[in-house]
Structures are given as structure tokens and as C-alpha cells.
mmCIF file of C-alpha atoms in Angstrom:
data_model
loop_
_atom_site.group_PDB
_atom_site.id
_atom_site.type_symbol
_atom_site.label_atom_id
_atom_site.label_comp_id
_atom_site.label_asym_id
_atom_site.label_seq_id
_atom_site.Cartn_x
_atom_site.Cartn_y
_atom_site.Cartn_z
ATOM 1 C CA UNK A 565 0.094 -0.185 0.114
ATOM 2 C CA UNK A 566 1.847 3.437 -1.016
ATOM 3 C CA UNK A 567 1.684 6.191 1.334
ATOM 4 C CA UNK A 568 -1.471 8.808 0.827
ATOM 5 C CA UNK A 569 -2.689 11.776 2.905
ATOM 6 C CA UNK A 570 -6.660 11.238 3.435
ATOM 7 C CA UNK A 571 -8.164 7.790 3.695
ATOM 8 C CA UNK A 572 -11.926 8.360 3.721
ATOM 9 C CA UNK A 573 -14.688 6.116 5.325
ATOM 10 C CA UNK A 574 -18.354 6.150 4.492
ATOM 11 C CA UNK A 575 -20.641 3.322 6.298
ATOM 12 C CA UNK A 576 -23.725 3.415 4.029
ATOM 13 C CA UNK A 577 -27.376 1.674 4.502
ATOM 14 C CA UNK A 578 -29.710 2.230 1.746
ATOM 15 C CA UNK A 579 -29.043 5.521 0.856
ATOM 16 C CA UNK A 580 -28.114 4.917 -2.663
ATOM 17 C CA UNK A 581 -29.241 8.373 -4.469
ATOM 18 C CA UNK A 582 -27.678 10.374 -1.561
ATOM 19 C CA UNK A 583 -24.575 8.623 -1.735
ATOM 20 C CA UNK A 584 -24.358 9.008 -5.641
ATOM 21 C CA UNK A 585 -23.956 13.059 -4.740
ATOM 22 C CA UNK A 586 -21.687 12.460 -1.581
ATOM 23 C CA UNK A 587 -19.097 10.667 -3.876
ATOM 24 C CA UNK A 588 -18.298 12.943 -6.656
ATOM 25 C CA UNK A 589 -18.596 16.315 -4.151
ATOM 26 C CA UNK A 590 -15.394 14.386 -2.210
ATOM 27 C CA UNK A 591 -13.798 14.366 -5.725
ATOM 28 C CA UNK A 592 -14.846 17.818 -6.666
ATOM 29 C CA UNK A 593 -13.451 19.032 -3.002
ATOM 30 C CA UNK A 594 -10.308 17.040 -3.262
ATOM 31 C CA UNK A 595 -9.178 18.108 -6.921
ATOM 32 C CA UNK A 596 -6.464 20.220 -7.773
ATOM 33 C CA UNK A 597 -5.505 20.140 -3.955
ATOM 34 C CA UNK A 598 -2.422 18.021 -4.245
ATOM 35 C CA UNK A 599 -3.664 15.772 -1.425
ATOM 36 C CA UNK A 600 -4.100 11.728 -2.537
ATOM 37 C CA UNK A 601 -6.574 10.183 -0.984
ATOM 38 C CA UNK A 602 -8.649 6.989 -0.904
ATOM 39 C CA UNK A 603 -12.277 6.338 -0.494
ATOM 40 C CA UNK A 604 -14.026 3.050 1.398
ATOM 41 C CA UNK A 605 -17.498 2.460 1.287
ATOM 42 C CA UNK A 606 -18.651 -0.057 3.521
ATOM 43 C CA UNK A 607 -22.411 -1.021 2.755
ATOM 44 C CA UNK A 608 -24.362 -2.954 5.453
ATOM 45 C CA UNK A 609 -26.582 -4.905 3.340
ATOM 46 C CA UNK A 610 -28.402 -2.534 1.836
ATOM 47 C CA UNK A 611 -31.810 -3.153 -0.220
ATOM 48 C CA UNK A 612 -31.623 -0.440 -2.675
ATOM 49 C CA UNK A 613 -28.748 -1.263 -5.001
ATOM 50 C CA UNK A 614 -26.122 0.882 -3.093
ATOM 51 C CA UNK A 615 -23.343 -1.336 -3.717
ATOM 52 C CA UNK A 616 -24.054 -2.473 -6.956
ATOM 53 C CA UNK A 617 -24.268 1.552 -8.018
ATOM 54 C CA UNK A 618 -20.841 2.226 -6.229
ATOM 55 C CA UNK A 619 -19.285 -0.718 -8.122
ATOM 56 C CA UNK A 620 -20.789 0.284 -11.197
ATOM 57 C CA UNK A 621 -20.397 3.814 -11.224
ATOM 58 C CA UNK A 622 -17.655 4.815 -8.881
ATOM 59 C CA UNK A 623 -14.624 1.671 -9.569
ATOM 60 C CA UNK A 624 -12.175 3.641 -7.902
ATOM 61 C CA UNK A 625 -13.720 3.756 -4.915
ATOM 62 C CA UNK A 626 -12.698 0.841 -2.381
ATOM 63 C CA UNK A 627 -16.348 -1.328 -1.792
ATOM 64 C CA UNK A 628 -16.550 -3.777 1.213
ATOM 65 C CA UNK A 629 -20.363 -5.293 0.796
ATOM 66 C CA UNK A 630 -21.493 -6.615 4.004
ATOM 67 C CA UNK A 631 -24.072 -9.488 3.924
ATOM 68 C CA UNK A 632 -25.817 -8.365 7.066
ATOM 69 C CA UNK A 633 -25.994 -4.813 8.634
ATOM 70 C CA UNK A 634 -22.998 -4.491 11.194
ATOM 71 C CA UNK A 635 -23.972 -1.262 12.575
ATOM 72 C CA UNK A 636 -21.866 1.806 12.333
ATOM 73 C CA UNK A 637 -19.296 1.023 14.486
ATOM 74 C CA UNK A 638 -18.170 -2.133 13.369
ATOM 75 C CA UNK A 639 -18.272 -0.807 9.396
ATOM 76 C CA UNK A 640 -16.344 2.029 10.356
ATOM 77 C CA UNK A 641 -13.331 -0.486 11.953
ATOM 78 C CA UNK A 642 -14.120 -2.429 8.717
ATOM 79 C CA UNK A 643 -13.569 0.641 6.670
ATOM 80 C CA UNK A 644 -10.315 1.606 8.675
ATOM 81 C CA UNK A 645 -8.915 -1.449 8.355
ATOM 82 C CA UNK A 646 -9.204 -1.463 4.860
ATOM 83 C CA UNK A 647 -7.026 1.865 4.564
ATOM 84 C CA UNK A 648 -4.198 -0.226 6.537
ATOM 85 C CA UNK A 649 -5.182 1.048 9.875
ATOM 86 C CA UNK A 650 -5.891 -0.999 12.877
ATOM 87 C CA UNK A 651 -4.090 -3.871 11.658
ATOM 88 C CA UNK A 652 -0.379 -3.939 13.565
ATOM 89 C CA UNK A 653 1.262 -6.016 11.385
ATOM 90 C CA UNK A 654 0.639 -3.990 8.308
ATOM 91 C CA UNK A 655 1.752 -0.653 9.929
ATOM 92 C CA UNK A 656 5.106 -0.538 7.691
ATOM 93 C CA UNK A 657 2.784 -0.493 4.716
ATOM 94 C CA UNK A 658 -0.280 1.363 6.044
ATOM 95 C CA UNK A 659 -0.456 5.029 5.317
ATOM 96 C CA UNK A 660 -2.803 7.618 5.126
ATOM 97 C CA UNK A 661 -1.563 10.547 7.437
ATOM 98 C CA UNK A 662 -5.177 11.182 8.451
ATOM 99 C CA UNK A 663 -8.786 9.048 8.340
ATOM 100 C CA UNK A 664 -12.194 10.677 7.495
ATOM 101 C CA UNK A 665 -15.610 9.329 8.966
ATOM 102 C CA UNK A 666 -18.018 10.876 6.278
ATOM 103 C CA UNK A 667 -22.115 10.249 6.331
ATOM 104 C CA UNK A 668 -23.498 8.896 2.984
ATOM 105 C CA UNK A 669 -26.157 11.714 3.388
ATOM 106 C CA UNK A 670 -23.359 14.455 3.046
ATOM 107 C CA UNK A 671 -22.447 16.602 0.347
ATOM 108 C CA UNK A 672 -18.959 18.460 0.704
ATOM 109 C CA UNK A 673 -18.910 22.063 -0.129
ATOM 110 C CA UNK A 674 -16.102 23.799 -2.211
ATOM 111 C CA UNK A 675 -13.025 23.202 -0.416
ATOM 112 C CA UNK A 676 -13.984 21.769 2.973
ATOM 113 C CA UNK A 677 -11.860 18.470 3.053
ATOM 114 C CA UNK A 678 -8.301 20.433 2.057
ATOM 115 C CA UNK A 679 -9.291 23.352 4.718
ATOM 116 C CA UNK A 680 -9.388 20.344 7.315
ATOM 117 C CA UNK A 681 -6.072 18.400 6.154
ATOM 118 C CA UNK A 682 -4.158 21.730 6.067
ATOM 119 C CA UNK A 683 -5.533 22.395 9.292
ATOM 120 C CA UNK A 684 -4.025 19.258 10.960
ATOM 121 C CA UNK A 685 -0.893 19.483 8.809
ATOM 122 C CA UNK A 686 -0.318 23.437 10.531
ATOM 123 C CA UNK A 687 -1.638 22.377 14.161
ATOM 124 C CA UNK A 688 0.327 19.163 14.894
ATOM 125 C CA UNK A 689 -1.062 19.499 18.476
ATOM 126 C CA UNK A 690 -4.693 19.249 17.240
ATOM 127 C CA UNK A 691 -5.965 15.271 17.218
ATOM 128 C CA UNK A 692 -9.147 15.678 15.307
ATOM 129 C CA UNK A 693 -11.118 18.483 13.445
ATOM 130 C CA UNK A 694 -14.385 18.638 11.971
ATOM 131 C CA UNK A 695 -15.788 20.829 9.523
ATOM 132 C CA UNK A 696 -19.348 23.154 10.373
ATOM 133 C CA UNK A 697 -22.619 21.099 9.185
ATOM 134 C CA UNK A 698 -25.340 22.618 7.636
ATOM 135 C CA UNK A 699 -28.965 21.271 6.571
ATOM 136 C CA UNK A 700 -29.974 20.827 3.036
ATOM 137 C CA UNK A 701 -31.769 24.136 3.688
ATOM 138 C CA UNK A 702 -28.933 25.610 4.605
ATOM 139 C CA UNK A 703 -29.309 26.328 8.233
ATOM 140 C CA UNK A 704 -26.546 25.534 10.545
ATOM 141 C CA UNK A 705 -26.673 22.218 12.084
ATOM 142 C CA UNK A 706 -25.483 21.921 16.033
ATOM 143 C CA UNK A 707 -22.229 19.287 15.497
ATOM 144 C CA UNK A 708 -20.080 21.033 18.400
ATOM 145 C CA UNK A 709 -20.445 18.829 22.124
ATOM 146 C CA UNK A 710 -19.271 19.313 25.641
ATOM 147 C CA UNK A 711 -18.815 16.059 27.233
ATOM 148 C CA UNK A 712 -22.543 14.954 28.763
ATOM 149 C CA UNK A 713 -23.014 15.137 32.623
ATOM 150 C CA UNK A 714 -25.426 12.960 34.348
ATOM 151 C CA UNK A 715 -27.911 15.754 33.776
ATOM 152 C CA UNK A 716 -27.713 16.188 30.258
ATOM 153 C CA UNK A 717 -28.773 12.426 30.157
ATOM 154 C CA UNK A 718 -32.438 13.357 31.448
ATOM 155 C CA UNK A 719 -32.728 16.616 29.896
ATOM 156 C CA UNK A 720 -31.343 15.866 26.341
ATOM 157 C CA UNK A 721 -33.223 14.577 23.544
ATOM 158 C CA UNK A 722 -36.133 13.051 26.049
ATOM 159 C CA UNK A 723 -39.622 14.090 27.079
ATOM 160 C CA UNK A 724 -38.235 16.828 29.448
ATOM 161 C CA UNK A 725 -36.732 18.528 26.279
ATOM 162 C CA UNK A 726 -39.762 18.441 24.599
ATOM 163 C CA UNK A 727 -41.387 20.168 27.346
ATOM 164 C CA UNK A 728 -38.417 22.788 27.811
ATOM 165 C CA UNK A 729 -36.459 22.789 24.796
ATOM 166 C CA UNK A 730 -34.354 25.405 26.069
ATOM 167 C CA UNK A 731 -33.298 23.994 29.279
ATOM 168 C CA UNK A 732 -29.893 24.741 30.182
ATOM 169 C CA UNK A 733 -28.600 21.347 30.430
ATOM 170 C CA UNK A 734 -29.316 20.819 26.909
ATOM 171 C CA UNK A 735 -27.962 24.131 25.608
ATOM 172 C CA UNK A 736 -24.826 23.798 27.594
ATOM 173 C CA UNK A 737 -24.195 20.202 25.991
ATOM 174 C CA UNK A 738 -24.543 21.788 22.702
ATOM 175 C CA UNK A 739 -22.596 24.509 23.120
ATOM 176 C CA UNK A 740 -25.476 27.057 22.236
ATOM 177 C CA UNK A 741 -23.673 29.366 24.588
ATOM 178 C CA UNK A 742 -21.093 30.423 22.235
ATOM 179 C CA UNK A 743 -21.552 31.346 18.639
ATOM 180 C CA UNK A 744 -20.503 28.560 15.475
ATOM 181 C CA UNK A 745 -17.926 30.686 14.173
ATOM 182 C CA UNK A 746 -14.114 30.833 13.656
ATOM 183 C CA UNK A 747 -12.108 27.585 14.835
ATOM 184 C CA UNK A 748 -13.249 26.292 18.570
ATOM 185 C CA UNK A 749 -11.853 23.782 21.023
ATOM 186 C CA UNK A 750 -14.502 21.245 21.660
ATOM 187 C CA UNK A 751 -14.889 18.370 23.957
ATOM 188 C CA UNK A 752 -16.027 16.304 21.121
ATOM 189 C CA UNK A 753 -17.982 16.489 17.480
ATOM 190 C CA UNK A 754 -20.655 14.499 15.537
ATOM 191 C CA UNK A 755 -19.569 12.298 13.658
ATOM 192 C CA UNK A 756 -21.072 12.603 10.076
ATOM 193 C CA UNK A 757 -17.970 14.128 9.333
ATOM 194 C CA UNK A 758 -14.467 13.793 11.592
ATOM 195 C CA UNK A 759 -11.210 13.750 10.630
ATOM 196 C CA UNK A 760 -8.494 12.036 12.793
ATOM 197 C CA UNK A 761 -4.485 11.382 12.852
ATOM 198 C CA UNK A 762 -3.830 8.336 12.208
ATOM 199 C CA UNK A 763 -1.495 8.086 14.587
ATOM 200 C CA UNK A 764 -4.232 8.922 17.358
ATOM 201 C CA UNK A 765 -6.227 5.594 15.717
ATOM 202 C CA UNK A 766 -3.190 3.812 16.268
ATOM 203 C CA UNK A 767 -2.972 4.675 19.994
ATOM 204 C CA UNK A 768 -6.712 4.714 20.634
ATOM 205 C CA UNK A 769 -8.001 1.667 18.635
ATOM 206 C CA UNK A 770 -11.008 1.969 16.661
ATOM 207 C CA UNK A 771 -14.969 2.709 17.517
ATOM 208 C CA UNK A 772 -16.140 -0.013 20.328
ATOM 209 C CA UNK A 773 -18.340 -2.107 18.134
ATOM 210 C CA UNK A 774 -20.507 -2.986 21.109
ATOM 211 C CA UNK A 775 -22.658 -0.033 19.786
ATOM 212 C CA UNK A 776 -24.821 -0.718 16.959
ATOM 213 C CA UNK A 777 -25.536 2.966 16.049
ATOM 214 C CA UNK A 778 -25.205 6.359 18.121
ATOM 215 C CA UNK A 779 -22.991 7.398 20.559
ATOM 216 C CA UNK A 780 -19.746 5.502 19.436
ATOM 217 C CA UNK A 781 -18.250 8.830 17.924
ATOM 218 C CA UNK A 782 -18.824 9.762 21.684
ATOM 219 C CA UNK A 783 -17.112 7.193 23.570
ATOM 220 C CA UNK A 784 -14.670 7.306 20.955
ATOM 221 C CA UNK A 785 -13.535 10.451 21.602
ATOM 222 C CA UNK A 786 -14.099 10.437 25.342
ATOM 223 C CA UNK A 787 -11.529 7.809 25.345
ATOM 224 C CA UNK A 788 -9.261 9.961 23.479
ATOM 225 C CA UNK A 789 -9.713 12.211 25.879
ATOM 226 C CA UNK A 790 -8.652 9.778 28.970
ATOM 227 C CA UNK A 791 -5.592 8.486 27.148
ATOM 228 C CA UNK A 792 -3.899 12.045 25.993
ATOM 229 C CA UNK A 793 -5.467 13.968 28.861
ATOM 230 C CA UNK A 794 -8.144 16.627 28.680
ATOM 231 C CA UNK A 795 -5.848 19.323 28.120
ATOM 232 C CA UNK A 796 -3.716 17.429 25.122
ATOM 233 C CA UNK A 797 -7.007 15.833 23.379
ATOM 234 C CA UNK A 798 -7.294 18.547 20.843
ATOM 235 C CA UNK A 799 -10.624 18.407 18.824
ATOM 236 C CA UNK A 800 -11.219 21.591 16.895
ATOM 237 C CA UNK A 801 -14.220 22.697 15.334
ATOM 238 C CA UNK A 802 -13.512 24.659 11.997
ATOM 239 C CA UNK A 803 -16.668 26.822 10.846
ATOM 240 C CA UNK A 804 -14.399 27.666 7.787
ATOM 241 C CA UNK A 805 -15.358 24.067 6.208
ATOM 242 C CA UNK A 806 -18.519 23.219 5.541
ATOM 243 C CA UNK A 807 -20.305 19.957 4.523
ATOM 244 C CA UNK A 808 -24.233 19.714 3.931
ATOM 245 C CA UNK A 809 -25.659 16.901 6.251
ATOM 246 C CA UNK A 810 -29.211 15.681 5.019
ATOM 247 C CA UNK A 811 -29.455 14.483 8.624
ATOM 248 C CA UNK A 812 -31.016 10.628 9.620
ATOM 249 C CA UNK A 813 -31.964 9.281 5.923
ATOM 250 C CA UNK A 814 -30.858 5.922 7.138
ATOM 251 C CA UNK A 815 -32.613 5.788 10.333
ATOM 252 C CA UNK A 816 -35.406 7.929 9.499
ATOM 253 C CA UNK A 817 -36.661 4.412 7.608
ATOM 254 C CA UNK A 818 -37.365 2.797 10.532
ATOM 255 C CA UNK A 819 -38.543 5.323 13.482
ATOM 256 C CA UNK A 820 -39.164 2.991 15.954
ATOM 257 C CA UNK A 821 -35.930 1.383 15.690
ATOM 258 C CA UNK A 822 -34.127 4.553 15.596
ATOM 259 C CA UNK A 823 -35.324 5.374 18.936
ATOM 260 C CA UNK A 824 -34.480 1.842 20.816
ATOM 261 C CA UNK A 825 -30.977 2.292 19.001
ATOM 262 C CA UNK A 826 -30.440 5.539 20.173
ATOM 263 C CA UNK A 827 -31.909 4.972 23.819
ATOM 264 C CA UNK A 828 -29.545 1.954 24.063
ATOM 265 C CA UNK A 829 -26.197 3.542 22.972
ATOM 266 C CA UNK A 830 -26.965 6.422 25.582
ATOM 267 C CA UNK A 831 -27.789 3.888 28.067
ATOM 268 C CA UNK A 832 -24.269 1.816 27.181
ATOM 269 C CA UNK A 833 -22.555 5.155 27.185
ATOM 270 C CA UNK A 834 -23.988 5.628 30.926
ATOM 271 C CA UNK A 835 -22.685 2.336 31.954
ATOM 272 C CA UNK A 836 -19.443 2.806 30.682
ATOM 273 C CA UNK A 837 -19.222 6.692 32.117
ATOM 274 C CA UNK A 838 -21.447 6.437 35.093
ATOM 275 C CA UNK A 839 -22.066 3.059 36.252
ATOM 276 C CA UNK A 840 -24.859 0.861 36.523
ATOM 277 C CA UNK A 841 -26.923 2.738 39.362
ATOM 278 C CA UNK A 842 -27.109 5.571 36.974
ATOM 279 C CA UNK A 843 -28.149 3.690 34.119
ATOM 280 C CA UNK A 844 -30.575 1.532 35.779
ATOM 281 C CA UNK A 845 -32.272 5.179 36.861
ATOM 282 C CA UNK A 846 -32.100 6.489 33.400
ATOM 283 C CA UNK A 847 -33.354 3.330 31.641
ATOM 284 C CA UNK A 848 -36.369 3.531 34.189
ATOM 285 C CA UNK A 849 -36.917 7.109 33.336
ATOM 286 C CA UNK A 850 -36.776 6.694 29.425
ATOM 287 C CA UNK A 851 -39.490 3.811 29.679
ATOM 288 C CA UNK A 852 -41.625 5.982 32.196
ATOM 289 C CA UNK A 853 -41.419 8.623 29.783
ATOM 290 C CA UNK A 854 -42.184 6.772 26.650
ATOM 291 C CA UNK A 855 -45.838 5.248 28.643
ATOM 292 C CA UNK A 856 -46.467 8.714 29.494
ATOM 293 C CA UNK A 857 -46.284 9.709 25.696
ATOM 294 C CA UNK A 858 -48.350 6.663 24.543
ATOM 295 C CA UNK A 859 -51.100 7.466 27.287
ATOM 296 C CA UNK A 860 -51.471 11.353 25.948
ATOM 297 C CA UNK A 861 -51.397 10.148 22.167
ATOM 298 C CA UNK A 862 -54.287 7.231 23.578
ATOM 299 C CA UNK A 863 -55.887 10.391 24.938
ATOM 300 C CA UNK A 864 -56.125 12.169 22.102
ATOM 301 C CA UNK A 865 -57.121 9.144 20.194
ATOM 302 C CA UNK A 866 -60.150 8.952 22.513
ATOM 303 C CA UNK A 867 -61.489 12.265 21.970
ATOM 304 C CA UNK A 868 -61.054 11.591 18.231
ATOM 305 C CA UNK A 869 -58.193 13.834 17.138
ATOM 306 C CA UNK A 870 -56.010 12.497 13.950
ATOM 307 C CA UNK A 871 -57.049 8.999 14.728
ATOM 308 C CA UNK A 872 -54.846 7.283 12.464
ATOM 309 C CA UNK A 873 -51.977 9.244 13.521
ATOM 310 C CA UNK A 874 -52.695 8.883 17.012
ATOM 311 C CA UNK A 875 -53.003 4.872 16.775
ATOM 312 C CA UNK A 876 -49.561 4.655 14.829
ATOM 313 C CA UNK A 877 -47.679 6.482 17.595
ATOM 314 C CA UNK A 878 -49.357 4.538 20.618
ATOM 315 C CA UNK A 879 -47.864 1.044 18.696
ATOM 316 C CA UNK A 880 -44.279 3.091 18.586
ATOM 317 C CA UNK A 881 -44.387 3.889 22.050
ATOM 318 C CA UNK A 882 -45.386 0.349 23.163
ATOM 319 C CA UNK A 883 -43.147 -1.417 21.149
ATOM 320 C CA UNK A 884 -40.374 0.722 22.308
ATOM 321 C CA UNK A 885 -41.154 0.122 25.796
ATOM 322 C CA UNK A 886 -41.741 -3.436 25.261
ATOM 323 C CA UNK A 887 -38.162 -3.553 23.999
ATOM 324 C CA UNK A 888 -37.034 -2.764 27.841
ATOM 325 C CA UNK A 889 -34.428 -0.792 26.026
#
């Protein structure tokens, strides 16, 4: 394997048309940059012809077509190994200097990728860097994070946040107390677009495959912070690099499964970070909140308000509770 600058890993599941737009945007961003790169697409048993599309239309891309959906963390690690990382016996012949995790439902704007590479080139103290993310309509997407506190676990992405959308724990977690401009050191960045030094991956290892989907990039960057020390684990948000993220296009295909996977990963991270006691309390809280939401929807059904919608939501919440998370 000859040396190269950047390896990009994309894990895909039933997002053929979005991936068809993502891949050319990578090439366009890196064109004339003199940055050498390789792209690995790991297809997790898509049913929409994603793997065939990549093989037919992008023969330069390394394709790994899995027979089953192994999840995001395991798929990412497969891609990293295909780039020559996570294989100690292959170290003399491997070589991207940087590895990038990139979602298939993204489009790279302008010179975002060269900007990220050059930032790491000129800031050897920085371990990882990520761009500003924007939704398809151009509006800002939250991607900067502080590490979650116990209060965050209860107040962010739960029914409590629905009732109090701008509560201080969720705001602090998402760094909404700081403008999303310039360059900023953060605790961690959303993994939809994240560039990491290969030397850090050699030291820290890959993503934790006990996470199927969600929170794996949080655990990974928390592990970086532990191994390097919080002061030396420099992770930077770079607003001058912009990537559009059509968020959730894979997971929204099954909203019940999405909720279960999201909360199971949240509980798994809680167990790792805060222990069994807090995890049991959080699980009980989450199950009660879904029962509350099912009761609210059932009451609306009883009074005849949008009965088909209310019945669907009751079924969804009941299935989530039945999962036990």
C-alpha cells in the first residue's frame, strides 16, 4: 500500500441516491489540492442497490459489501482496516496520515476537505477536526458538544426537552452558549464528518463495536480524552469548512428502531461513564417517559383527534417500552 494523505470511510445503508451525490462532491473538493486520498464505502446489506451503484459508477472506490447490517461502529472499523489502520502487522505498509469518517448523506461544499487536511498539517497539537455542518436548506446544524453530565442524559433528547426545549443542560451540552463561528476547541464532534490523525487511531484503537449505532463517536472521543489527557486531546471545530448533512436519512427508515437504537446506545455510554446505578435510573426514566407519551396519544385518540396518527404513535411507543431498551 503506497503512502497517501487522506482515507475516507463511508458506512452506507439504503442511501443509494444520496451516496451518488456524496462521492462526486469528495472528488470535486479535493481536485487540484495535491492531496492524495482513498475512499472506502462499507455497505451494510442495503436493499436499494447501493453496493451495485458504487461498483458500477465509482470503480475507483474501495467497496466492502457486507451480507448483513453490522452497524455503524463495526462498519467504520472495517473501513479503517481496509485503509491499513487497526492492523498492527501492516503498519510498515499502511498509510493515510489522516482518516475521515463521513456519512453517506453528506455533500462536501467547496474546499472543505483540503481546509481540514491543511488545518491538521499546520496544527500538529490537534488530534481531530470537524467542519461546520448545515442542513439541506442551508441552516446551521448543531455538531459541537461538551461531554454529557448526568443532568444532560435526562434533559437532552427526552420528553423533558420537548417540554422545556431551551433548558440549560441541553444548551450547555450543545455549546449553544458559544457562537458557531471561527475555530473552537470542543470536547467532541458529531461523527457525520470527522477527520482524525492516523497516529491517534493507532494509539486509541477503533470505534467500540458494542455500539450498534449512535454515541459511538462520543465514546471514541471520550477515550481519546482519557488516553491523551483532557488538555492534550485537542479536538477542533472549524467553521470555515462546510459540509451539508441530510441528517437521519438511513435511520428515519424505521423510526421505532431509531428510538430504540438511540436510547440503547445512550444507556450503554451511561454505563461506561457513570456506572450501573445511574444507568438503571435512566432506563427506568426513559421507559416511563414513553409510557407517558403513549398515554397522551391514547387520550387524543379517545377524543377523536387524528385517530390514525395517534394509533400509530401509541403502537410505536408501546413497541419501544416492550423492548425494555
